Every structure is written in C-alpha cells, then in structure tokens.
XYZ file of C-alpha atoms in Angstrom:
364
model
C 103.054 93.702 82.041
C 101.680 95.666 79.100
C 100.451 98.798 81.021
C 98.593 101.702 79.573
C 100.453 105.158 80.589
C 98.023 106.751 82.252
C 99.770 110.155 82.413
C 100.677 110.018 79.012
C 98.671 112.437 76.174
C 98.590 110.209 73.156
C 97.310 106.554 74.243
C 100.824 104.899 75.737
C 101.176 101.488 76.860
C 104.219 100.525 78.711
C 106.414 97.069 78.559
C 108.383 95.219 81.021
C 110.604 93.012 79.334
C 112.605 89.778 80.107
C 116.350 90.307 78.296
C 117.744 87.236 76.255
C 120.369 86.306 74.658
C 121.434 85.396 70.891
C 120.103 81.910 71.313
C 117.034 82.097 73.874
C 118.380 82.088 77.151
C 117.712 84.680 80.034
C 120.878 87.221 80.150
C 122.423 86.276 83.914
C 122.686 89.390 85.187
C 119.679 91.118 84.002
C 117.921 92.209 87.270
C 114.480 90.166 86.651
C 116.145 87.618 85.889
C 117.889 87.336 88.919
C 114.461 86.765 91.167
C 113.392 84.561 88.499
C 116.015 82.371 89.087
C 115.543 82.308 92.918
C 112.168 82.307 92.105
C 112.896 78.681 90.220
C 114.353 77.414 93.067
C 111.433 77.549 95.837
C 109.804 76.277 93.067
C 111.736 73.095 92.373
C 111.122 72.304 96.345
C 107.705 72.280 95.396
C 107.025 75.995 97.797
C 105.705 79.671 96.304
C 107.371 82.142 97.839
C 104.610 85.246 98.917
C 106.211 88.821 99.786
C 104.590 92.421 100.795
C 106.610 95.485 100.050
C 105.726 98.179 102.441
C 107.865 101.291 100.439
C 108.875 104.477 101.632
C 109.228 107.675 100.092
C 109.119 111.830 100.447
C 107.266 114.427 98.902
C 109.792 117.371 98.269
C 109.490 120.870 97.329
C 110.600 121.459 93.393
C 114.019 121.437 93.897
C 117.023 122.108 90.436
C 119.610 123.051 92.188
C 121.943 119.908 93.653
C 123.591 122.291 95.900
C 120.797 123.247 98.038
C 119.057 120.689 100.520
C 115.457 119.293 99.898
C 112.596 120.890 101.603
C 109.502 119.854 102.506
C 106.443 120.613 99.359
C 104.007 123.349 99.966
C 100.397 121.757 100.537
C 96.785 122.785 100.031
C 96.646 124.566 102.995
C 99.587 126.499 100.749
C 101.912 125.960 104.541
C 104.995 123.298 104.482
C 104.527 120.456 106.660
C 106.058 120.656 110.480
C 104.464 118.736 112.063
C 105.720 115.446 111.303
C 103.176 113.645 112.601
C 103.256 109.443 111.991
C 99.196 108.208 110.603
C 98.655 111.588 110.298
C 95.495 111.692 108.215
C 95.185 115.476 108.042
C 99.289 115.582 106.611
C 98.120 113.430 104.198
C 94.532 114.944 103.092
C 97.521 117.932 102.400
C 98.215 116.209 98.991
C 95.020 114.915 98.630
C 95.183 115.984 94.734
C 98.062 114.525 93.795
C 97.370 111.268 96.279
C 93.951 110.857 93.712
C 96.062 111.224 90.931
C 98.408 108.072 91.705
C 95.751 105.864 92.717
C 93.517 107.145 89.642
C 96.161 106.000 88.056
C 96.875 103.097 89.991
C 93.875 101.451 89.086
C 94.112 102.045 85.695
C 97.001 100.290 85.181
C 96.076 96.872 87.822
C 98.008 97.946 90.909
C 97.986 96.326 93.718
C 98.338 99.228 95.813
C 96.583 98.173 99.371
C 97.476 101.492 101.894
C 98.976 104.921 102.178
C 100.009 106.412 105.386
C 101.885 109.266 106.236
C 105.273 108.356 107.777
C 106.927 110.150 110.907
C 109.389 112.473 108.567
C 107.865 115.492 107.071
C 105.987 114.673 103.984
C 107.108 110.613 103.720
C 104.419 108.469 102.929
C 104.999 104.600 102.880
C 102.301 102.144 100.377
C 101.326 98.600 101.360
C 100.900 96.577 99.020
C 99.383 93.486 98.900
C 100.777 90.328 99.587
C 101.505 87.956 95.840
C 104.564 86.802 94.345
C 107.716 88.456 94.029
C 107.847 88.354 90.504
C 104.764 90.367 89.458
C 105.174 92.268 93.231
C 108.267 93.897 91.337
C 107.318 95.146 88.706
C 104.039 96.504 90.508
C 107.072 98.243 92.554
C 108.894 99.343 89.331
C 105.464 100.669 88.068
C 104.538 102.822 91.167
C 107.505 104.446 91.849
C 107.606 105.711 88.050
C 103.873 106.615 89.145
C 104.146 108.538 92.269
C 107.412 111.036 90.849
C 104.879 111.876 87.634
C 102.074 112.367 89.709
C 104.127 114.131 91.769
C 106.228 116.600 89.353
C 102.038 116.984 87.614
C 101.413 118.735 91.025
C 104.662 120.473 90.996
C 106.969 118.414 93.480
C 108.801 115.862 93.437
C 108.272 112.432 94.614
C 111.716 110.753 95.654
C 112.647 107.319 96.682
C 116.489 108.456 98.356
C 117.290 106.426 101.141
C 118.329 109.622 102.607
C 117.124 113.003 101.370
C 116.687 115.432 103.771
C 119.366 116.012 107.279
C 117.633 115.361 110.677
C 114.559 113.427 109.086
C 114.531 109.614 109.548
C 115.271 107.552 105.838
C 112.782 105.509 103.941
C 112.621 101.958 103.689
C 111.476 98.954 101.723
C 110.380 96.738 104.152
C 109.244 92.953 103.337
C 107.063 91.154 104.498
C 107.554 87.038 103.361
C 106.000 83.842 103.823
C 106.012 80.264 101.900
C 103.037 78.298 100.988
C 103.151 74.542 100.350
C 101.727 72.448 97.462
C 98.917 73.052 99.575
C 98.341 76.355 100.235
C 99.741 75.690 103.507
C 102.587 78.452 105.146
C 105.652 76.895 105.984
C 106.796 78.701 109.237
C 103.798 77.808 111.399
C 103.073 74.230 112.528
C 99.900 72.233 112.394
C 99.428 72.919 116.123
C 99.701 76.943 115.382
C 103.736 77.165 116.660
C 106.550 78.127 114.760
C 108.073 75.926 112.345
C 111.732 74.745 112.136
C 111.833 76.588 108.547
C 110.700 79.643 110.286
C 113.693 80.061 112.286
C 116.404 78.524 109.735
C 115.098 80.904 107.276
C 115.358 83.584 109.829
C 119.174 82.102 110.145
C 119.839 82.359 107.125
C 118.932 86.035 106.698
C 121.116 86.530 110.158
C 124.596 84.652 108.245
C 123.631 86.691 104.840
C 122.267 89.863 105.319
C 125.908 91.992 105.541
C 126.996 89.795 102.588
C 124.042 90.805 100.499
C 124.247 94.869 102.438
C 125.470 96.104 98.725
C 122.179 94.157 97.125
C 120.105 96.410 99.807
C 121.601 99.247 100.499
C 122.918 99.923 96.643
C 123.989 103.248 96.380
C 126.577 105.786 99.366
C 123.378 107.608 99.996
C 121.740 104.506 101.128
C 124.149 104.216 104.025
C 123.054 107.442 105.572
C 119.912 105.904 106.849
C 121.228 103.152 108.905
C 121.819 105.113 111.733
C 120.621 104.412 115.983
C 117.800 105.150 117.192
C 115.676 106.753 113.203
C 113.077 103.731 112.546
C 116.069 101.688 111.080
C 117.944 98.480 112.028
C 122.041 98.639 112.707
C 122.183 94.783 113.362
C 120.083 91.608 112.744
C 118.884 90.695 115.492
C 115.097 89.531 115.318
C 112.656 89.706 117.475
C 108.365 89.525 117.685
C 106.899 92.707 116.991
C 110.323 94.223 117.578
C 110.928 96.978 115.371
C 114.048 98.364 116.344
C 115.672 94.827 115.274
C 116.831 94.384 111.294
C 114.569 91.065 111.161
C 111.060 91.406 112.899
C 108.227 88.629 112.780
C 104.926 90.754 113.453
C 102.191 89.405 115.297
C 99.582 87.151 112.622
C 97.665 83.882 113.021
C 99.316 80.779 112.116
C 98.897 80.905 108.483
C 99.676 84.611 108.041
C 103.098 84.083 109.931
C 105.689 85.741 108.509
C 109.093 87.566 108.377
C 109.911 91.514 108.086
C 112.954 91.980 106.408
C 113.143 95.667 107.497
C 116.607 96.446 106.304
C 116.661 96.757 102.710
C 115.963 100.898 101.602
C 113.755 102.048 99.151
C 115.925 103.046 96.720
C 116.795 99.129 96.118
C 115.947 98.076 92.763
C 112.787 95.780 93.777
C 113.881 92.700 91.575
C 117.421 92.165 93.148
C 115.953 93.358 96.405
C 113.361 90.607 96.604
C 115.880 88.267 94.456
C 118.178 88.815 98.104
C 115.977 88.474 100.362
C 114.185 85.385 99.535
C 118.088 83.508 98.783
C 119.454 84.389 102.293
C 116.222 82.503 103.508
C 116.197 79.790 101.541
C 119.800 78.578 102.350
C 119.169 79.244 106.004
C 116.095 76.646 105.170
C 118.790 74.715 102.829
C 121.408 74.566 105.115
C 119.166 74.191 109.035
C 120.849 77.724 109.896
C 119.459 78.458 113.650
C 118.897 82.167 114.870
C 120.331 83.915 118.034
C 118.357 83.492 120.454
C 115.022 86.356 120.203
C 116.025 89.758 120.938
C 112.979 91.231 123.553
C 114.623 94.744 124.433
C 115.722 97.937 122.437
C 118.090 96.238 119.202
C 120.080 99.605 119.102
C 121.710 99.419 122.266
C 123.462 95.967 120.268
C 126.501 96.830 118.428
C 126.567 97.685 114.788
C 126.569 94.266 112.501
C 125.856 95.724 109.105
C 128.717 97.189 106.765
C 128.725 100.822 107.024
C 129.791 101.798 103.499
C 129.198 100.799 99.974
C 132.596 99.744 99.720
C 132.765 97.862 102.145
C 129.549 95.859 101.497
C 131.224 95.364 98.297
C 133.848 93.838 99.827
C 131.919 91.605 101.212
C 129.467 90.834 98.686
C 132.713 89.185 96.421
C 133.698 87.203 99.462
C 130.671 85.654 100.318
C 130.416 82.783 97.451
C 126.778 81.616 98.346
C 125.500 84.374 97.248
C 127.041 83.782 94.404
C 126.429 80.339 93.662
C 121.896 81.473 94.736
C 121.995 85.039 92.346
C 124.589 83.192 89.472
C 127.927 84.309 90.002
C 128.193 86.296 86.329
C 125.572 88.890 88.175
C 127.803 89.631 90.960
C 130.081 90.298 89.159
C 128.417 92.620 86.470
C 126.832 94.195 90.234
C 129.214 94.423 92.044
C 131.995 96.014 88.737
C 129.024 98.740 87.850
C 128.743 99.637 91.906
C 132.754 100.043 92.045
C 132.161 102.745 89.306
C 129.517 104.890 91.146
C 131.758 104.367 94.454
C 134.483 105.910 92.436
C 133.079 108.865 90.884
C 131.038 109.191 94.618
C 135.335 109.885 95.994
C 135.701 112.531 92.984
C 133.178 114.544 94.733
C 134.125 117.193 97.770
C 131.273 118.162 100.087
C 130.321 120.851 102.357
C 130.710 119.051 105.195
C 134.450 118.653 104.061
C 135.044 122.712 103.028
C 132.743 124.213 106.564
C 135.007 121.616 108.803
C 138.061 121.295 106.964
C 139.182 124.180 104.700
C 140.832 126.329 107.613
C 141.004 123.897 110.440
C 143.916 121.561 109.272
C-alpha cells in the first residue's frame, strides 16, 4: 500500500499496514484483519467479492468553533452555494481549483477514482470508485478521505465525512455496490439465461436479516442516526427494490454479468474496512443459510415503518445479541468494538445540547 504523500513538503510516503501480535498472528480486532477474515470466507468457496463504493462528503467553510453551525464554503465566484442542484456541473466548477488538486493527488497516489458529481446538499459532493476487490478499495477509500481533507485545507475550507454535518441538508452516505464472481469470472447473481439467481435473492435476504444488527458498524457515531430520516435520500428500513432509491437495498438496472446489489444504509462516516466486511458478511450468511428475502418493494419505501435502530445505544444492543455476526466477524472484534462505542456514547450523554437549553430551560 506504499504511496507517496503528494502534499508533503519533504519526500514522504504513507503505508497502511496489517497488525500482528508477537507470535505473527493477525490482531483479530484490527479493522483490516476483520475485512481479510471475511474475504477469506469467500475465497474458501472459490468466490471473489467485488465492490464499488460511492462516497458522499461536504465541503464547508472553515469553522474553528464547535458551537457554531457549519456553512457552505465560498466558491470561485465569491458566493456561497445556495442552489442545491444534484448533478450540477456549475456547482462542481465553483470548486475547480480544489478538485484539480484532488485529482492530481489521486493520480500520484494511484487511487482508482471514477466520477465526481455534485449531490443534493449545498456543498455536497460524491466520488465514485471503480469496481474492485474489497481490501484494496478499503485502502483507497481511507486514503481518499485523507486526501480530500488535506486538499480542502489548502483552499481555506474543510471537507467532512460526517453523516449529518448540517441541519436541514441531506446526510452523506457510502453506498456500496456488491457482486460475487466464481472461479471462471462469472457473476453468481445471474443464471446462464440472464435471470437473477438464487444466490442473488439469498444475498438480499442476508442483508435484510442482519443489517439491523450490523447498524453500529454501518452507522458508528451518535451523529450517524440523524441521517436516517424519512424522505431525505437515506433509507429508514431494509426493503429491497429494482432501481428504487427509497429502499435500503437496491438492485440497479444492469446486464446479467453486471448484476449487483447496492447497500444504501452505510454512512460516509463508517470505517471502510469494517463497513465492507460487515455488508459482505451479511450477504455471505444469506447465501450460506439460504435466507429468502421479502417481496420486492415497487413503491415508496418511506411509506413503510422504520426497521433500523434509531440510536447508537439501540444499535449496540442489537450487535451484541446477534451471535451469527460474532462468528463471521470475530468475537474479539465485536467485544472491543462495542466496548469502545459504549465509552463514546457515554461521553456524548454528558453533553447538554443547544436544543435542550432552547426548549427545556424555562419550560419544564
């Protein structure tokens, strides 16, 4: 993973390493080890998992006071963005000097980024990565986040991958497209006649069964759950549908060889190693246990009920209780992860928010 650090003044390289104990074994609770563990499960079946993350983020004006809300940055026109146009070329062009640096840095680092687009929020962007093996792509997502943050600082703004950085704006996701190839390079989600295979439906069934218990891995912070609200381009349940962007699990329109499943639940704030390991684990268990999905949702999934945890505390309880995930991801990892997150959650609960002072100070 050795790559140059293109923004460093002195010649500098960066390396993402695996963590080993003194006996030469992988440390089981290191995120990269967890992803390796899941990839090995696929390899044992003669399968190659293929993923393609779509990562959203916000550009915001510099903000050194945590008590002040974030605001869109000033573009090259000298104005802050207000149009909030999805796919707007003009909105992206406002930050051309920044993105020219980002693409130049990515080229020097060998990052396989594809398309950059403007998303729905003011100052919200999305970068797409080419389909590839999960471990290498997790490395690239990790390095891309660092690259964008560094480039933004050099243009007097911040880049944030918080799931919900600005009230009233859409949240940021990391949608992950997933497929599985056999030893001959054929997509196991499609039958020879081009129709969807049993494995395709079982993979969806596994996602539906295990996503609620895996939410603490897909939405790892208290802020993550502010993104998952009805009608704002983020799912509230685990229904699935073909080319339906209101569901949590989407099957895009594609040729038989390109048939894939998109997990739309994952937040941009998720650890890429953990998130990819968890979503692949859910699908793997679906195939192994031949879990049938629910009927396809062909309407508005926002009209349905919430089927995801509403807070980090609730998500941690579900994760601790789901022993199937412990077996696939590793019991040591689940123990360490949930303990760390419980400490974070306890720290958050010590903070008194402006909302509480506004609505409760003189009214209770």
